[in-house]
């Protein structure tokens, strides 16, 4: 008889990894403190020599604090440490993009149109290609790399109307262990959804969305968003079924556009004559709730704000897109008055977003600068660096209802970090080194002199996926054959 040898495994030892350097994160909402351009520094915490220790199996932070204190503990004595111990670096929570379009990596920087013509001329033809699975995988790798290259570790994204566009993107994000919320676009209205992209029927879009939701929502770090493109491209039947789906899945997201462009708003008025406003269209079909994220909201009336406040929905502020497409200037100041806070039962949430490809940059740090400019022009009040930083980190996490997982540092939080290089070019190096070491000043220069190349390293679940301008190649292997799992 052949002896059966049962291998014995030692008790699992947690593999730990430490990230050490100057740490910065938001600890509270600066919009609750002041909105007059002043800088509420008490809303961020800075540790000059801090450390984050992440369990590589769970991807979660197990210790966080002053490096001298944490690393002296017996249990962390032998932990391997990635050191960024220089004023050149700033370690921040992974950035969070509250509204972006995966297929629009192919149309970013398209010339000369405003929203409705821009969709017809550039976006719809590009999105029509996303029914092809190998093509989707190749594009998904580009998209996710652009996010990570810019320190973005979580995004809420549109896909196209094809199931393949969601499956391909989710499969790639899953390989990376990345937190991502995505959804298949619903668009079935004959006059405005072109033949190449139109849903066969409202029922088909409902069934396919439901299938994808069941497949991806809550799988690891992935979540699903019910995604009607906007009121104009959907029939009443489709919006009704989207609302039904939302009701059936209370934890799913609803993701759409609202009040972006004046011609768009007029058209919505004509298509939905029984609704007193654009926002009322989504309200009527039960699409507004805590986990509803509506992009833009530039031209909202008081009445429309009151609906969003009552529902506790989130607004995605997309400054680069709003100026690029000539849509208008979002009022941060007005939104701040409508925000949820501890003393108020109702209120909206606000997060920052790139809206690529209407938006012109994947970098949320650059988007912070553009948000500042929009506030200067529209409100006449500067958006402080503390407010801008909050909108791209903790505020964005609150908008997406995931602030207990990402957006700030803490024990039990997921280990998503971005290491900002404040010396990534000669001008930045010069300017930041002669500047005040004050953290608000440093964040403001980080915004103002931002661009591609700002990020020295990106961590997803405690693993360094991007470093030295390069990706960990094993994470982006060709999609077939499927990688083996242990
Ligand atoms: Zn958009």
Short mmCIF file of C-alpha atoms and ligand atoms in Angstrom, two decimals, residues 99-101 104 118 158 229 255-257 260 295-296 318 321 355-356 358, ligand 1:
data_model
loop_
_atom_site.label_atom_id
_atom_site.label_comp_id
_atom_site.label_asym_id
_atom_site.label_seq_id
_atom_site.Cartn_x
_atom_site.Cartn_y
_atom_site.Cartn_z
CA UNK A 99 -17.63 59.61 -11.53
CA UNK A 100 -15.70 58.41 -14.58
CA UNK A 101 -16.40 56.57 -17.86
CA UNK A 104 -14.05 57.12 -22.73
CA UNK A 118 -20.04 65.52 -28.07
CA UNK A 158 -19.80 53.89 -16.25
CA UNK A 229 -27.06 57.13 -18.80
CA UNK A 255 -25.28 56.21 -10.96
CA UNK A 256 -26.38 58.78 -13.53
CA UNK A 257 -26.02 62.38 -14.74
CA UNK A 260 -25.13 69.29 -16.68
CA UNK A 295 -22.82 63.75 -11.69
CA UNK A 296 -22.65 67.51 -12.31
CA UNK A 318 -16.48 67.26 -12.22
CA UNK A 321 -15.36 68.23 -17.62
CA UNK A 355 -15.52 62.44 -15.58
CA UNK A 356 -12.96 61.27 -18.13
CA UNK A 358 -15.54 64.77 -20.85
ZN1 LIG B 1 -20.16 61.59 -17.07
#
